[in-house]
PDB file of C-alpha atoms in Angstrom:
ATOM      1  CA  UNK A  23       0.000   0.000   0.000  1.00  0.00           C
ATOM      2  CA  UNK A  24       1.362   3.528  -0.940  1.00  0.00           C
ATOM      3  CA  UNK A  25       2.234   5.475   1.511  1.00  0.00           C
ATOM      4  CA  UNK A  26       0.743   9.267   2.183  1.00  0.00           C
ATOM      5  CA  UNK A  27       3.962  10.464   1.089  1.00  0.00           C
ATOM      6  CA  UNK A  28       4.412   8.441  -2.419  1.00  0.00           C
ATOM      7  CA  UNK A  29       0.987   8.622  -3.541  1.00  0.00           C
ATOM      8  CA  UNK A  30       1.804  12.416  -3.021  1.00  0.00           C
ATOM      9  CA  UNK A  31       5.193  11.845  -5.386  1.00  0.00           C
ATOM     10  CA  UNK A  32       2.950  10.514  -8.084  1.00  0.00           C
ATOM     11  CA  UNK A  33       0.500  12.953  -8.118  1.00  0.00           C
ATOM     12  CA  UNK A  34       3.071  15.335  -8.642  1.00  0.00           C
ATOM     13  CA  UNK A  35       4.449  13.758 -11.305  1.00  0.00           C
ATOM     14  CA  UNK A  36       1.570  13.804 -12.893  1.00  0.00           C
ATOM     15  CA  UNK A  37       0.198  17.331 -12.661  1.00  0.00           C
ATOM     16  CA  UNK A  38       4.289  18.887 -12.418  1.00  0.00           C
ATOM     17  CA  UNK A  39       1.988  21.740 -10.947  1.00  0.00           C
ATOM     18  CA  UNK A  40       4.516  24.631 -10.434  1.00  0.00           C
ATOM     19  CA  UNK A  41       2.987  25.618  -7.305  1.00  0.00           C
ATOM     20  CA  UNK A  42       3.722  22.610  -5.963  1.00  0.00           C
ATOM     21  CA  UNK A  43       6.929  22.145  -7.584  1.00  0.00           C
ATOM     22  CA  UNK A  44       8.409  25.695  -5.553  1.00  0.00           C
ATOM     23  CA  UNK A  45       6.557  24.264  -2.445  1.00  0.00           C
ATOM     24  CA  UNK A  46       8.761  21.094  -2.511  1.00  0.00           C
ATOM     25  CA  UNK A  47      12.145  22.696  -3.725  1.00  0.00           C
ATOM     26  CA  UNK A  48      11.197  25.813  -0.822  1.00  0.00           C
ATOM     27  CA  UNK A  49      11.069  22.956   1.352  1.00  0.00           C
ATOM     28  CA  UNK A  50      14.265  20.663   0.153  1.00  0.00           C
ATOM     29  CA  UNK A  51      16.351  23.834   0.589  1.00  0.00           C
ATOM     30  CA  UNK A  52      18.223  23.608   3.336  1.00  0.00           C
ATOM     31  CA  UNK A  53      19.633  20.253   2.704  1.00  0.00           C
ATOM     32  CA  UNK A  54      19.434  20.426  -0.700  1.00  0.00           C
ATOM     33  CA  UNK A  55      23.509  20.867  -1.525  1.00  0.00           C
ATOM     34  CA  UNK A  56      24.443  18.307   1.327  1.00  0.00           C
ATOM     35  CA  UNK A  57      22.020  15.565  -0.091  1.00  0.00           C
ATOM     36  CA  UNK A  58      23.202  16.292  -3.675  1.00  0.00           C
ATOM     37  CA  UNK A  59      26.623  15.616  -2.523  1.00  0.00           C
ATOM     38  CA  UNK A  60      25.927  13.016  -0.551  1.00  0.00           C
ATOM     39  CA  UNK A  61      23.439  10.750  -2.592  1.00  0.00           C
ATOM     40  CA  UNK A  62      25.676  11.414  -5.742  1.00  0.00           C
ATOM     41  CA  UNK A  63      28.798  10.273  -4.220  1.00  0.00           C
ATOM     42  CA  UNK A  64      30.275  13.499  -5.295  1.00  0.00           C
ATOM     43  CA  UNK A  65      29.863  12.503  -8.780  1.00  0.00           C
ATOM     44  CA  UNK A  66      27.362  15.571  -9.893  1.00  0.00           C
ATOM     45  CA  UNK A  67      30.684  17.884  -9.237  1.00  0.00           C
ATOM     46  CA  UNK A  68      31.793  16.104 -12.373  1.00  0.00           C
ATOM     47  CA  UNK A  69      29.110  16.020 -14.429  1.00  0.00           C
ATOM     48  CA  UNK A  70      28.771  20.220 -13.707  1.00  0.00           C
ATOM     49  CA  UNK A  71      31.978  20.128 -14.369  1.00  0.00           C
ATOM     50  CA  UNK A  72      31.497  18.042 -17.772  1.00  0.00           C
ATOM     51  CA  UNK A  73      28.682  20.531 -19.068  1.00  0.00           C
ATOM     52  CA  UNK A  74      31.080  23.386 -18.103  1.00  0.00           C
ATOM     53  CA  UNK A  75      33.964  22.273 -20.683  1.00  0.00           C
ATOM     54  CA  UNK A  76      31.784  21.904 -23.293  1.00  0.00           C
ATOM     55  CA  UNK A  77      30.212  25.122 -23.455  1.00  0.00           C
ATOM     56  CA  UNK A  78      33.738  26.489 -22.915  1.00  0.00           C
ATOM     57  CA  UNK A  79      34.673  24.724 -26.142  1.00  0.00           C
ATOM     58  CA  UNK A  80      31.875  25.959 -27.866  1.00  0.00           C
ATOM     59  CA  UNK A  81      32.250  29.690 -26.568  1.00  0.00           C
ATOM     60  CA  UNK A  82      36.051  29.934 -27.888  1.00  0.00           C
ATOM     61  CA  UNK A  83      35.170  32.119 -30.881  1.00  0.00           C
ATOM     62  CA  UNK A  84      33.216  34.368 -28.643  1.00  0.00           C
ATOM     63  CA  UNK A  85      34.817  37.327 -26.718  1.00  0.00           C
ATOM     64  CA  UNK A  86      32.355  38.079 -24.200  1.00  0.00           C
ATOM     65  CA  UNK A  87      29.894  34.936 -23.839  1.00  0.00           C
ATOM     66  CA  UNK A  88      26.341  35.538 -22.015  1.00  0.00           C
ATOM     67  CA  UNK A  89      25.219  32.091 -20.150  1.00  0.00           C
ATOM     68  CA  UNK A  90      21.770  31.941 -18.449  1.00  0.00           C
ATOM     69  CA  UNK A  91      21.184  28.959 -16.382  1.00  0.00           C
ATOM     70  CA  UNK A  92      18.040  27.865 -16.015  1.00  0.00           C
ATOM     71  CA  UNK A  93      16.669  25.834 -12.776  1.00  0.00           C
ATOM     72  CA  UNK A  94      19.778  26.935 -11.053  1.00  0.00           C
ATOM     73  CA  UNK A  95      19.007  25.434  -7.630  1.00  0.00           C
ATOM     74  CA  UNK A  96      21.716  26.754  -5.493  1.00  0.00           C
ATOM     75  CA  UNK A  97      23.987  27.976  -8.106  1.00  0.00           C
ATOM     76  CA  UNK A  98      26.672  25.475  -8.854  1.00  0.00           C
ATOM     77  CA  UNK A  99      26.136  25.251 -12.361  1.00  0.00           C
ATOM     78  CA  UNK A 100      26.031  29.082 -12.574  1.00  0.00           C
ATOM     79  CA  UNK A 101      28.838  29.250 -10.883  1.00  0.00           C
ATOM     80  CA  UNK A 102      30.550  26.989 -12.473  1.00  0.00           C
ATOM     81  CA  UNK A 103      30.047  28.680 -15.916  1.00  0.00           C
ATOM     82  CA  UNK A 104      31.804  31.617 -14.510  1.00  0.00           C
ATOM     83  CA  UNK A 105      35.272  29.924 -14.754  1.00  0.00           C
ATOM     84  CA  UNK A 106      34.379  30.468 -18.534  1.00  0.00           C
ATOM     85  CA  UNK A 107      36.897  33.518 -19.532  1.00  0.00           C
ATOM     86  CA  UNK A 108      34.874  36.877 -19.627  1.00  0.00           C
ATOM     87  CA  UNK A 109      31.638  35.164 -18.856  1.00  0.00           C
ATOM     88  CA  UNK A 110      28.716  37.427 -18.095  1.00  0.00           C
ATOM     89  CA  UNK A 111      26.560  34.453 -16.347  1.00  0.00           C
ATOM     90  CA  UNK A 112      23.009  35.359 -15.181  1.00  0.00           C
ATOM     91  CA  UNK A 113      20.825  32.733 -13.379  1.00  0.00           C
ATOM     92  CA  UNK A 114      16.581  31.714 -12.388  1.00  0.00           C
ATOM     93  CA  UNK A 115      14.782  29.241 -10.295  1.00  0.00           C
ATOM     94  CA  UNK A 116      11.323  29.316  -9.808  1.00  0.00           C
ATOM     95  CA  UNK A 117      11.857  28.596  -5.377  1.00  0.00           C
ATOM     96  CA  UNK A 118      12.907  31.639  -4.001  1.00  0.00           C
ATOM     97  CA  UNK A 119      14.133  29.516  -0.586  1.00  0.00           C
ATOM     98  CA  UNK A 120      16.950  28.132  -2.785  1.00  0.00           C
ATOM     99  CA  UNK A 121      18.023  31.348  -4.574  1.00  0.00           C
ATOM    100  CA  UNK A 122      18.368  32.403  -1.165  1.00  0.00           C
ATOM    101  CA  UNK A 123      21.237  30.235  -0.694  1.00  0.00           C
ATOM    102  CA  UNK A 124      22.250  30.861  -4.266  1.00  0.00           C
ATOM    103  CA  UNK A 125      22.415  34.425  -2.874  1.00  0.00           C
ATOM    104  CA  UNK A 126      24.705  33.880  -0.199  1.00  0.00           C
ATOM    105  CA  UNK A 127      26.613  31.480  -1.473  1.00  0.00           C
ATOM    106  CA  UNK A 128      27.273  33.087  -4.896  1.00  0.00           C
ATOM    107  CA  UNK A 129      27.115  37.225  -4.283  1.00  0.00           C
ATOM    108  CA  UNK A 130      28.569  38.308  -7.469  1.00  0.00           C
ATOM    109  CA  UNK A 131      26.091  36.061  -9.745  1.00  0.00           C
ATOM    110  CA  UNK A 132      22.852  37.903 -10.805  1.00  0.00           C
ATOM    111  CA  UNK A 133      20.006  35.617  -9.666  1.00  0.00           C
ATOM    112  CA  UNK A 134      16.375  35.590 -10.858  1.00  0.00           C
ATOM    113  CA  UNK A 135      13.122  34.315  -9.268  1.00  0.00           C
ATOM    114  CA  UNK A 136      11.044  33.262 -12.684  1.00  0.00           C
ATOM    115  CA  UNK A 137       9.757  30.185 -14.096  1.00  0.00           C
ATOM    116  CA  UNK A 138      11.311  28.248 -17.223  1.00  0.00           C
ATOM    117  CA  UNK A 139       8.313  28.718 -19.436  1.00  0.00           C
ATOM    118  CA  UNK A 140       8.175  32.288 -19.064  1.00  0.00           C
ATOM    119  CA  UNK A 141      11.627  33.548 -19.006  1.00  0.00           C
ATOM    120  CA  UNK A 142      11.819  37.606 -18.746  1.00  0.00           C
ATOM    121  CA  UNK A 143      14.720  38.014 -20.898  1.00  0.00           C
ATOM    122  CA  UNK A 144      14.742  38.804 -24.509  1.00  0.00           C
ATOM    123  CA  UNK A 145      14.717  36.930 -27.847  1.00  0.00           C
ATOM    124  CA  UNK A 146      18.196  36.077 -28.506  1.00  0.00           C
ATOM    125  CA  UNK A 147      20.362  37.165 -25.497  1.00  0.00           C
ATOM    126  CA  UNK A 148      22.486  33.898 -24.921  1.00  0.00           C
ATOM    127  CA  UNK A 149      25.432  32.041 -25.974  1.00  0.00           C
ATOM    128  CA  UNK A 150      24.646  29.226 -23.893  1.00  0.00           C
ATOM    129  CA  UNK A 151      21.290  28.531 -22.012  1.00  0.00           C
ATOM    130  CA  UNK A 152      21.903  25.774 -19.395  1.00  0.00           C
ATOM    131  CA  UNK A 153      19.930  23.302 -16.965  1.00  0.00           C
ATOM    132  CA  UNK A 154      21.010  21.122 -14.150  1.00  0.00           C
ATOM    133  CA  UNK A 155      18.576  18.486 -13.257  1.00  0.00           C
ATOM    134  CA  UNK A 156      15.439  20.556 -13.350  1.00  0.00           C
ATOM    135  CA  UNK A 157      14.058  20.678 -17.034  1.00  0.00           C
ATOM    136  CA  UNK A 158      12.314  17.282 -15.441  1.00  0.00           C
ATOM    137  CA  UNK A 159       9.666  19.474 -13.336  1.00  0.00           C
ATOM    138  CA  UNK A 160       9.336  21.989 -15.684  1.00  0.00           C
ATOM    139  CA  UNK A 161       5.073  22.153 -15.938  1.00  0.00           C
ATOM    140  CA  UNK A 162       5.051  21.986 -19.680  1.00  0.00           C
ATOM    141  CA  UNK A 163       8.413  20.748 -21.387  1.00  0.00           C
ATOM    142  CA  UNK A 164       7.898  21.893 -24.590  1.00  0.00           C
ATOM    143  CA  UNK A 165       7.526  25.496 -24.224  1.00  0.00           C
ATOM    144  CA  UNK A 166      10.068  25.897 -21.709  1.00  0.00           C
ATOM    145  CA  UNK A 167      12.401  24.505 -24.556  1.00  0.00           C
ATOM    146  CA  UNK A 168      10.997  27.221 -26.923  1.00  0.00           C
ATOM    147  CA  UNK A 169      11.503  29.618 -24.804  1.00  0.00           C
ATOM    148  CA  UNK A 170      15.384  28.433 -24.011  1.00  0.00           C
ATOM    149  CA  UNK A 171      15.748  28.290 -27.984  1.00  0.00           C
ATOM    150  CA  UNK A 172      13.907  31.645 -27.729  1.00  0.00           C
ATOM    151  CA  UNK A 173      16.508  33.531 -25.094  1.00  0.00           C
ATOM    152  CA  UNK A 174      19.285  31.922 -27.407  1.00  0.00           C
ATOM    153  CA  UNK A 175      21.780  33.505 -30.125  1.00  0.00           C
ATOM    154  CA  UNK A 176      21.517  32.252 -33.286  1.00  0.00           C
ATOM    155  CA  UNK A 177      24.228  29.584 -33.622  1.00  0.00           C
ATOM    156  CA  UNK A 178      23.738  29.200 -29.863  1.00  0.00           C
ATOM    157  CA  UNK A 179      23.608  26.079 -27.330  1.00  0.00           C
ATOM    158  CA  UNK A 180      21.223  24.720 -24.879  1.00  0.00           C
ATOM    159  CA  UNK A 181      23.362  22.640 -22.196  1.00  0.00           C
ATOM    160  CA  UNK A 182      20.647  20.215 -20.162  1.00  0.00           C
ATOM    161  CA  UNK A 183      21.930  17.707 -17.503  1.00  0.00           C
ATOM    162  CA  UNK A 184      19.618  15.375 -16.276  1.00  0.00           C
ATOM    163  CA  UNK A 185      19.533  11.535 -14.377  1.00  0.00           C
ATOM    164  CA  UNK A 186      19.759   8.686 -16.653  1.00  0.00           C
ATOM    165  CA  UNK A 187      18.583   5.354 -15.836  1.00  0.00           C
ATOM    166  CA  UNK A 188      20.745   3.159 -17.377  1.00  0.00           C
ATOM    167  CA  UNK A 189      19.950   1.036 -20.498  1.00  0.00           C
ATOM    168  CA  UNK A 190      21.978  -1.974 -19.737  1.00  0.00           C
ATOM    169  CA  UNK A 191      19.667  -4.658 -17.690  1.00  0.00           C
ATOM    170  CA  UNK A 192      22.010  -5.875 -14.753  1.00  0.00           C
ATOM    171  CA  UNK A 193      23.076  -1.483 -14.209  1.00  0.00           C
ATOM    172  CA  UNK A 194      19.535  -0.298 -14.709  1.00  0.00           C
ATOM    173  CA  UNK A 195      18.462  -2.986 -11.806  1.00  0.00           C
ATOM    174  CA  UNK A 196      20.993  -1.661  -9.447  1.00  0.00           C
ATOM    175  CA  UNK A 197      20.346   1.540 -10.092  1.00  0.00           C
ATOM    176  CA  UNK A 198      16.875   0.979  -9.581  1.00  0.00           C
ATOM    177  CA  UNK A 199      16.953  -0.550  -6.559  1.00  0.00           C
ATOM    178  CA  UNK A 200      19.371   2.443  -5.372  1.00  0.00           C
ATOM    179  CA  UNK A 201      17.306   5.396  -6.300  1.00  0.00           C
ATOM    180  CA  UNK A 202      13.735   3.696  -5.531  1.00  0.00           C
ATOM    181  CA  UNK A 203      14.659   1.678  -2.095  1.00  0.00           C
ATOM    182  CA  UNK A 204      18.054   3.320  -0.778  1.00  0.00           C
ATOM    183  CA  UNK A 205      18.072   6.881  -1.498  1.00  0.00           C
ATOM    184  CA  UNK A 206      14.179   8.405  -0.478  1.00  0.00           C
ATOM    185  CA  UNK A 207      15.206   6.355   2.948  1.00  0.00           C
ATOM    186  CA  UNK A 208      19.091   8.187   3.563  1.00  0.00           C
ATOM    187  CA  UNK A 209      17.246  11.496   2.532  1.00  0.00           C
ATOM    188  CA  UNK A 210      14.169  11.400   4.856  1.00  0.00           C
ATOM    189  CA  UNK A 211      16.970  10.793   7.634  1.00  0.00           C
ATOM    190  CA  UNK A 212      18.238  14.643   6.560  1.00  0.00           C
ATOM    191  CA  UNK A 213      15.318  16.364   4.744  1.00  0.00           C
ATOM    192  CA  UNK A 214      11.820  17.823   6.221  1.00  0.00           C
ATOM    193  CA  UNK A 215      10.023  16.875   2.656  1.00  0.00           C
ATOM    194  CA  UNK A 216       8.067  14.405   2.837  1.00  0.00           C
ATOM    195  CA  UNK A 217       7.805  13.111  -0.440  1.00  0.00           C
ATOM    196  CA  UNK A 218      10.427  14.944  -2.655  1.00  0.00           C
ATOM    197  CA  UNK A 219      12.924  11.935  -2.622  1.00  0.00           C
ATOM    198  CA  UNK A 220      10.034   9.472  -2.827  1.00  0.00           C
ATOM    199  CA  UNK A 221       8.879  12.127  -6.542  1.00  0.00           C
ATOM    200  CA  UNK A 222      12.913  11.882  -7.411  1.00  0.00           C
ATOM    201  CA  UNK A 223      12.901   8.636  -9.064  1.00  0.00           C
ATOM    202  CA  UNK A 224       9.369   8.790 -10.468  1.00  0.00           C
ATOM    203  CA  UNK A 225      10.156  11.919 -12.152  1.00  0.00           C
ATOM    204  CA  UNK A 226      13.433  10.205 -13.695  1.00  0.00           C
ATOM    205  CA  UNK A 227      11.356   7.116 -14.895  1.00  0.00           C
ATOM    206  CA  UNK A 228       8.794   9.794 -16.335  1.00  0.00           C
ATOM    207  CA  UNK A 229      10.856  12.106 -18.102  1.00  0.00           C
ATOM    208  CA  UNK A 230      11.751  11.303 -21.833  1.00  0.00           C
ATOM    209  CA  UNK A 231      14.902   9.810 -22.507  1.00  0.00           C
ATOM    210  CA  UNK A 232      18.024  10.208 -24.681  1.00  0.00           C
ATOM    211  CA  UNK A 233      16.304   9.567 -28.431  1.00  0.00           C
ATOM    212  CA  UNK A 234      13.111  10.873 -26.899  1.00  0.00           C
ATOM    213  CA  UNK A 235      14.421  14.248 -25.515  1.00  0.00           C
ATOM    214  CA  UNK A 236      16.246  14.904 -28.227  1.00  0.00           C
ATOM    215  CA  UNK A 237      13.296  14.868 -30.553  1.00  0.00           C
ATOM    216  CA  UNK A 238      11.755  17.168 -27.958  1.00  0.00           C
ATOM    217  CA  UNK A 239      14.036  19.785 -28.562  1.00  0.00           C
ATOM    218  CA  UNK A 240      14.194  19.604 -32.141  1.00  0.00           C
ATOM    219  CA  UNK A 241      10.509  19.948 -31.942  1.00  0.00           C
ATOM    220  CA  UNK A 242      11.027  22.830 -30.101  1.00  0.00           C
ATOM    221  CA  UNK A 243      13.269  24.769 -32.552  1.00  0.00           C
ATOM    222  CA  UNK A 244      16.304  23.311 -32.119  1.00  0.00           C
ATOM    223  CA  UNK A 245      18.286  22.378 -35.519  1.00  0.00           C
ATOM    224  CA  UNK A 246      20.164  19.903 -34.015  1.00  0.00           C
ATOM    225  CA  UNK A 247      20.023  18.179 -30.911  1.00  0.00           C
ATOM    226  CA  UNK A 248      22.945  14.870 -29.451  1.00  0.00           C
ATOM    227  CA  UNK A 249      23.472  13.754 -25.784  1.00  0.00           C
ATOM    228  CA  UNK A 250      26.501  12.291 -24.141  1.00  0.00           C
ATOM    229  CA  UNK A 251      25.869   9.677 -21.325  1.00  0.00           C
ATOM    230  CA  UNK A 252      28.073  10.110 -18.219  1.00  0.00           C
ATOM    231  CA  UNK A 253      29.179   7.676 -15.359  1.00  0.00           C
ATOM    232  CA  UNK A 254      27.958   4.209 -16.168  1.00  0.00           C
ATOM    233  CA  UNK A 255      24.165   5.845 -18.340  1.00  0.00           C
ATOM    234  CA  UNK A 256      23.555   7.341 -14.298  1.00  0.00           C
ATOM    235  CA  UNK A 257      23.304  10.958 -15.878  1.00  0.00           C
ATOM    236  CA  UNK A 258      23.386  12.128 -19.241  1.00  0.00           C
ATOM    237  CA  UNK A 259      24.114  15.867 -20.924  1.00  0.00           C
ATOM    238  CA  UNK A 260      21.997  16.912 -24.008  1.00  0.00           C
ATOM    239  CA  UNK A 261      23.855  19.489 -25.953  1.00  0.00           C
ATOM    240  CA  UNK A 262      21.286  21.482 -28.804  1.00  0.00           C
ATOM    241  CA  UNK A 263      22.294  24.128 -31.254  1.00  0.00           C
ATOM    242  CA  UNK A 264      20.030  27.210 -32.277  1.00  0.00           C
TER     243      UNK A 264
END
């Protein structure tokens, strides 16, 4: 029998209502960076990391490169894109709990309280429009990649990281058993949510993978569209050109 907090999860999945959506992150806030750390292994510093050097190989031929990332969390992809020489990096999550930590934690970063599907910044502004494990809970997928292709330079690149669940049988089992069993349990001994670890997985198994994403953002605008999986098919980076 579900329990209170998954059937909760599934609804969510279901609806991706945005109210909801800044209600859970609001709540998920103060543990947030710990638990990424910690249920990662460390690993989603590398796979930032990963996103980072290829938009730094695609930004060589540009001077002054404007990056917006989208989703931002608590900054560390924003951040991270401001290693990129002469960056001008600008950042928005819809949960204004985490961009008060993104605040703090990242003073010199201009940080935006919006939502993904209506982004207030003008048609082509961006070299690079990224995403760090949030275009999953994005209400309606397509049109927040319109409006990234939107925001975006012609000849420009949207950068999207987001949890893979592995293809091959005996890894996709594991990781399975992991992300379903192990981690909602380790987070509800740090985290206040109720159900945000328990809507974690679901919202993984839900969200349109590799081929299917892809043709998701073409859809959306995009003229061409690849991904790259990372660590064993655990995450995966979708790279998309304007």
């Amino acid at each position: 029998m579900a329990t209170p907090a998954k059937k909760t999860a599934e609804s969510l999945n279901l609806t991706k209502s945005r109210s909801s959506i800044q209600q859970m992150f609001d709540e998920v806030a103060p543990t947030y960076d710990f638990l990424n750390h910690l249920l990662s292994l460390g690993i989603d510093n590398y796979w930032r990391a990963a996103a980072t050097s290829r938009a730094r190989k695609l930004l060589l031929n540009v001077p002054a490169p404007r990056i917006l990332d989208v989703a931002t969390g608590t900054g560390d992809l924003a951040d991270a894109m401001t290693k990129i020489p002469n960056a001008k990096v600008s950042a928005l999550d819809l949960s204004p709990e985490m961009l008060t930590i993104a605040r703090r934690k990242y003073p010199s970063i201009e940080f935006t309280q919006g939502c993904a599907e209506e982004l207030p910044f003008k048609d082509a502004s961006f070299d690079i429009v990224s995403a760090g494990f949030g275009v999953r809970n994005f209400e309606d997928l397509k049109k927040g990649m319109q409006e990234f292709h939107r925001v975006l330079k012609p000849g420009g690149h949207a950068l999207i990281i987001e949890p893979m669940i592995p293809r091959t049988p005996i890894l996709k089992d594991l990781y399975l058993v992991y992300f379903k069993k192990v981690l909602p349990k380790v987070a509800g001994l740090f985290s206040r949510s109720t159900f945000a670890y328990d809507y974690l997985p679901h919202s993984v198994e839900q969200f349109p993978q590799a081929e299917a994403f892809t043709a998701i953002l073409k859809e959306s605008g995009f003229s061409a569209a690849e991904y790259r999986p990372m660590t064993f098919e655990t995450s995966i980076l979708y790279i998309a050109e304007k």
